[in-house]
Amino acid sequence: QVQLVESGGGLVQPGGSLRLSCAASGSGFSINAMGWYRQALGKERELVATITSGGSTDYADSVKGRFTISRDNAKNTMYLQMNSLKPEDTAVYYCNAKAKAYYSGFYSYYWGQGTQVTVSS
């Protein structure tokens, strides 16, 4: 099993910044791709950004130029630097990881518990 724990959410004014972290733990797995998703109240969960184990990134159009995804493979930790935040960025942000089991070679997907980000004056 892989456990994912997000941190760094909170309340910030429009135009402000926050940095989210996602720490992965567990044994018997190697973490492949990781990503951040968000779900606003009353809306479906949507992709924010993804990063491969090699560092290739992709972003939703709505966050391009404002958010930066990164990861530290040695620490099994992923980050999301969020700048120029807007009220429409308000949501619960979830960490996702694709992990390969050493023994079986099978891939599984895991989710964190989510962290609330609120952008409001």
PDB file of C-alpha atoms in Angstrom:
ATOM      1  CA  GLN A   1       0.000   0.000   0.000  1.00  0.00           C
ATOM      2  CA  VAL A   2       0.987   3.577  -0.653  1.00  0.00           C
ATOM      3  CA  GLN A   3      -0.093   6.377   1.652  1.00  0.00           C
ATOM      4  CA  LEU A   4      -0.285   9.947   0.407  1.00  0.00           C
ATOM      5  CA  VAL A   5      -0.494  12.884   2.796  1.00  0.00           C
ATOM      6  CA  GLU A   6      -1.123  16.421   1.550  1.00  0.00           C
ATOM      7  CA  SER A   7      -0.284  19.576   3.455  1.00  0.00           C
ATOM      8  CA  GLY A   8       0.014  23.294   2.875  1.00  0.00           C
ATOM      9  CA  GLY A   9      -3.564  24.312   2.207  1.00  0.00           C
ATOM     10  CA  GLY A  10      -5.230  27.294   3.820  1.00  0.00           C
ATOM     11  CA  LEU A  11      -6.847  30.673   3.349  1.00  0.00           C
ATOM     12  CA  VAL A  12      -5.122  33.198   1.107  1.00  0.00           C
ATOM     13  CA  GLN A  13      -6.121  36.504  -0.454  1.00  0.00           C
ATOM     14  CA  PRO A  14      -6.503  36.857  -4.219  1.00  0.00           C
ATOM     15  CA  GLY A  15      -3.107  37.327  -5.818  1.00  0.00           C
ATOM     16  CA  GLY A  16      -1.400  35.436  -3.023  1.00  0.00           C
ATOM     17  CA  SER A  17       0.617  32.223  -3.041  1.00  0.00           C
ATOM     18  CA  LEU A  18       0.533  28.813  -1.424  1.00  0.00           C
ATOM     19  CA  ARG A  19       2.722  25.743  -1.673  1.00  0.00           C
ATOM     20  CA  LEU A  20       1.152  22.319  -1.370  1.00  0.00           C
ATOM     21  CA  SER A  21       3.123  19.190  -0.525  1.00  0.00           C
ATOM     22  CA  CYS A  22       2.282  15.519  -0.986  1.00  0.00           C
ATOM     23  CA  ALA A  23       4.398  12.977   0.851  1.00  0.00           C
ATOM     24  CA  ALA A  24       4.235   9.357  -0.281  1.00  0.00           C
ATOM     25  CA  SER A  25       5.102   6.462   2.005  1.00  0.00           C
ATOM     26  CA  GLY A  26       4.866   2.692   1.920  1.00  0.00           C
ATOM     27  CA  SER A  27       6.978  -0.256   0.935  1.00  0.00           C
ATOM     28  CA  GLY A  28       7.096  -2.596  -1.998  1.00  0.00           C
ATOM     29  CA  PHE A  29       6.211   0.043  -4.550  1.00  0.00           C
ATOM     30  CA  SER A  30       7.899   2.501  -6.811  1.00  0.00           C
ATOM     31  CA  ILE A  31       6.110   5.751  -7.548  1.00  0.00           C
ATOM     32  CA  ASN A  32       5.646   6.498 -11.231  1.00  0.00           C
ATOM     33  CA  ALA A  33       3.587   9.498 -12.318  1.00  0.00           C
ATOM     34  CA  MET A  34       2.033  11.854  -9.786  1.00  0.00           C
ATOM     35  CA  GLY A  35      -0.523  14.586 -10.083  1.00  0.00           C
ATOM     36  CA  TRP A  36      -2.670  17.185  -8.410  1.00  0.00           C
ATOM     37  CA  TYR A  37      -6.427  17.309  -8.831  1.00  0.00           C
ATOM     38  CA  ARG A  38      -8.990  19.642  -7.319  1.00  0.00           C
ATOM     39  CA  GLN A  39     -12.682  19.595  -6.621  1.00  0.00           C
ATOM     40  CA  ALA A  40     -14.681  22.709  -5.992  1.00  0.00           C
ATOM     41  CA  LEU A  41     -17.967  22.590  -4.124  1.00  0.00           C
ATOM     42  CA  GLY A  42     -20.679  21.223  -6.391  1.00  0.00           C
ATOM     43  CA  LYS A  43     -18.283  20.468  -9.234  1.00  0.00           C
ATOM     44  CA  GLU A  44     -16.505  17.412 -10.553  1.00  0.00           C
ATOM     45  CA  ARG A  45     -12.904  16.664  -9.699  1.00  0.00           C
ATOM     46  CA  GLU A  46     -10.547  18.069 -12.323  1.00  0.00           C
ATOM     47  CA  LEU A  47      -6.923  17.634 -13.249  1.00  0.00           C
ATOM     48  CA  VAL A  48      -4.615  20.476 -12.236  1.00  0.00           C
ATOM     49  CA  ALA A  49      -1.129  19.237 -13.100  1.00  0.00           C
ATOM     50  CA  THR A  50       0.863  16.050 -13.584  1.00  0.00           C
ATOM     51  CA  ILE A  51       4.527  15.103 -13.397  1.00  0.00           C
ATOM     52  CA  THR A  52       6.287  11.937 -14.499  1.00  0.00           C
ATOM     53  CA  SER A  53       9.109  10.236 -12.648  1.00  0.00           C
ATOM     54  CA  GLY A  54      11.441  11.835 -15.172  1.00  0.00           C
ATOM     55  CA  GLY A  55      10.122  15.313 -14.470  1.00  0.00           C
ATOM     56  CA  SER A  56       7.930  15.944 -17.501  1.00  0.00           C
ATOM     57  CA  THR A  57       4.995  18.148 -16.580  1.00  0.00           C
ATOM     58  CA  ASP A  58       1.565  19.034 -17.894  1.00  0.00           C
ATOM     59  CA  TYR A  59      -0.944  21.616 -16.702  1.00  0.00           C
ATOM     60  CA  ALA A  60      -4.585  22.473 -17.044  1.00  0.00           C
ATOM     61  CA  ASP A  61      -5.040  25.601 -19.169  1.00  0.00           C
ATOM     62  CA  SER A  62      -6.614  27.395 -16.214  1.00  0.00           C
ATOM     63  CA  VAL A  63      -3.400  27.229 -14.146  1.00  0.00           C
ATOM     64  CA  LYS A  64      -0.680  27.496 -16.787  1.00  0.00           C
ATOM     65  CA  GLY A  65       1.797  30.230 -15.961  1.00  0.00           C
ATOM     66  CA  ARG A  66       0.581  30.451 -12.345  1.00  0.00           C
ATOM     67  CA  PHE A  67       1.135  26.969 -10.883  1.00  0.00           C
ATOM     68  CA  THR A  68       4.321  24.894 -10.895  1.00  0.00           C
ATOM     69  CA  ILE A  69       4.433  21.186 -10.125  1.00  0.00           C
ATOM     70  CA  SER A  70       7.658  19.553  -8.984  1.00  0.00           C
ATOM     71  CA  ARG A  71       8.855  16.479  -7.143  1.00  0.00           C
ATOM     72  CA  ASP A  72      11.770  15.234  -5.086  1.00  0.00           C
ATOM     73  CA  ASN A  73      12.114  11.552  -5.925  1.00  0.00           C
ATOM     74  CA  ALA A  74      14.606  10.974  -3.120  1.00  0.00           C
ATOM     75  CA  LYS A  75      12.000  12.157  -0.615  1.00  0.00           C
ATOM     76  CA  ASN A  76       8.986  10.709  -2.475  1.00  0.00           C
ATOM     77  CA  THR A  77       7.417  14.131  -2.211  1.00  0.00           C
ATOM     78  CA  MET A  78       5.554  16.212  -4.766  1.00  0.00           C
ATOM     79  CA  TYR A  79       4.870  19.934  -4.601  1.00  0.00           C
ATOM     80  CA  LEU A  80       2.499  22.430  -6.156  1.00  0.00           C
ATOM     81  CA  GLN A  81       3.579  26.057  -6.043  1.00  0.00           C
ATOM     82  CA  MET A  82       0.508  28.192  -6.619  1.00  0.00           C
ATOM     83  CA  ASN A  83       0.979  31.886  -7.429  1.00  0.00           C
ATOM     84  CA  SER A  84      -1.418  34.635  -8.444  1.00  0.00           C
ATOM     85  CA  LEU A  85      -4.265  32.742  -6.853  1.00  0.00           C
ATOM     86  CA  LYS A  86      -7.820  33.547  -7.869  1.00  0.00           C
ATOM     87  CA  PRO A  87     -11.129  32.922  -6.084  1.00  0.00           C
ATOM     88  CA  GLU A  88     -11.933  30.299  -8.710  1.00  0.00           C
ATOM     89  CA  ASP A  89      -8.934  28.279  -7.495  1.00  0.00           C
ATOM     90  CA  THR A  90     -10.848  27.584  -4.287  1.00  0.00           C
ATOM     91  CA  ALA A  91     -11.234  23.828  -3.942  1.00  0.00           C
ATOM     92  CA  VAL A  92     -10.077  20.736  -2.127  1.00  0.00           C
ATOM     93  CA  TYR A  93      -6.774  19.720  -3.694  1.00  0.00           C
ATOM     94  CA  TYR A  94      -5.963  16.025  -3.944  1.00  0.00           C
ATOM     95  CA  CYS A  95      -2.685  14.271  -4.561  1.00  0.00           C
ATOM     96  CA  ASN A  96      -2.645  11.249  -6.863  1.00  0.00           C
ATOM     97  CA  ALA A  97       0.094   8.713  -7.497  1.00  0.00           C
ATOM     98  CA  LYS A  98       0.559   5.835  -9.913  1.00  0.00           C
ATOM     99  CA  ALA A  99       2.629   3.144  -8.210  1.00  0.00           C
ATOM    100  CA  LYS A 100       4.143  -0.091  -9.470  1.00  0.00           C
ATOM    101  CA  ALA A 101       4.306  -3.063  -7.118  1.00  0.00           C
ATOM    102  CA  TYR A 102       7.770  -4.603  -7.090  1.00  0.00           C
ATOM    103  CA  TYR A 103       6.458  -8.142  -6.662  1.00  0.00           C
ATOM    104  CA  SER A 104       3.629  -8.306  -9.183  1.00  0.00           C
ATOM    105  CA  GLY A 105       4.575  -5.512 -11.557  1.00  0.00           C
ATOM    106  CA  PHE A 106       0.986  -4.282 -11.423  1.00  0.00           C
ATOM    107  CA  TYR A 107       0.168  -0.589 -11.336  1.00  0.00           C
ATOM    108  CA  SER A 108      -2.281   0.940  -8.868  1.00  0.00           C
ATOM    109  CA  TYR A 109      -3.531   4.463  -8.294  1.00  0.00           C
ATOM    110  CA  TYR A 110      -3.685   6.098  -4.881  1.00  0.00           C
ATOM    111  CA  TRP A 111      -5.285   9.275  -3.531  1.00  0.00           C
ATOM    112  CA  GLY A 112      -4.529  11.497  -0.607  1.00  0.00           C
ATOM    113  CA  GLN A 113      -7.190  12.787   1.772  1.00  0.00           C
ATOM    114  CA  GLY A 114      -7.194  16.288   0.284  1.00  0.00           C
ATOM    115  CA  THR A 115      -6.307  19.730   1.554  1.00  0.00           C
ATOM    116  CA  GLN A 116      -8.575  22.764   1.393  1.00  0.00           C
ATOM    117  CA  VAL A 117      -7.443  25.863  -0.475  1.00  0.00           C
ATOM    118  CA  THR A 118      -9.618  28.947  -0.097  1.00  0.00           C
ATOM    119  CA  VAL A 119      -8.895  32.138  -2.014  1.00  0.00           C
ATOM    120  CA  SER A 120     -10.912  35.014  -0.608  1.00  0.00           C
ATOM    121  CA  SER A 121     -10.541  38.569   0.570  1.00  0.00           C
TER     122      SER A 121
END
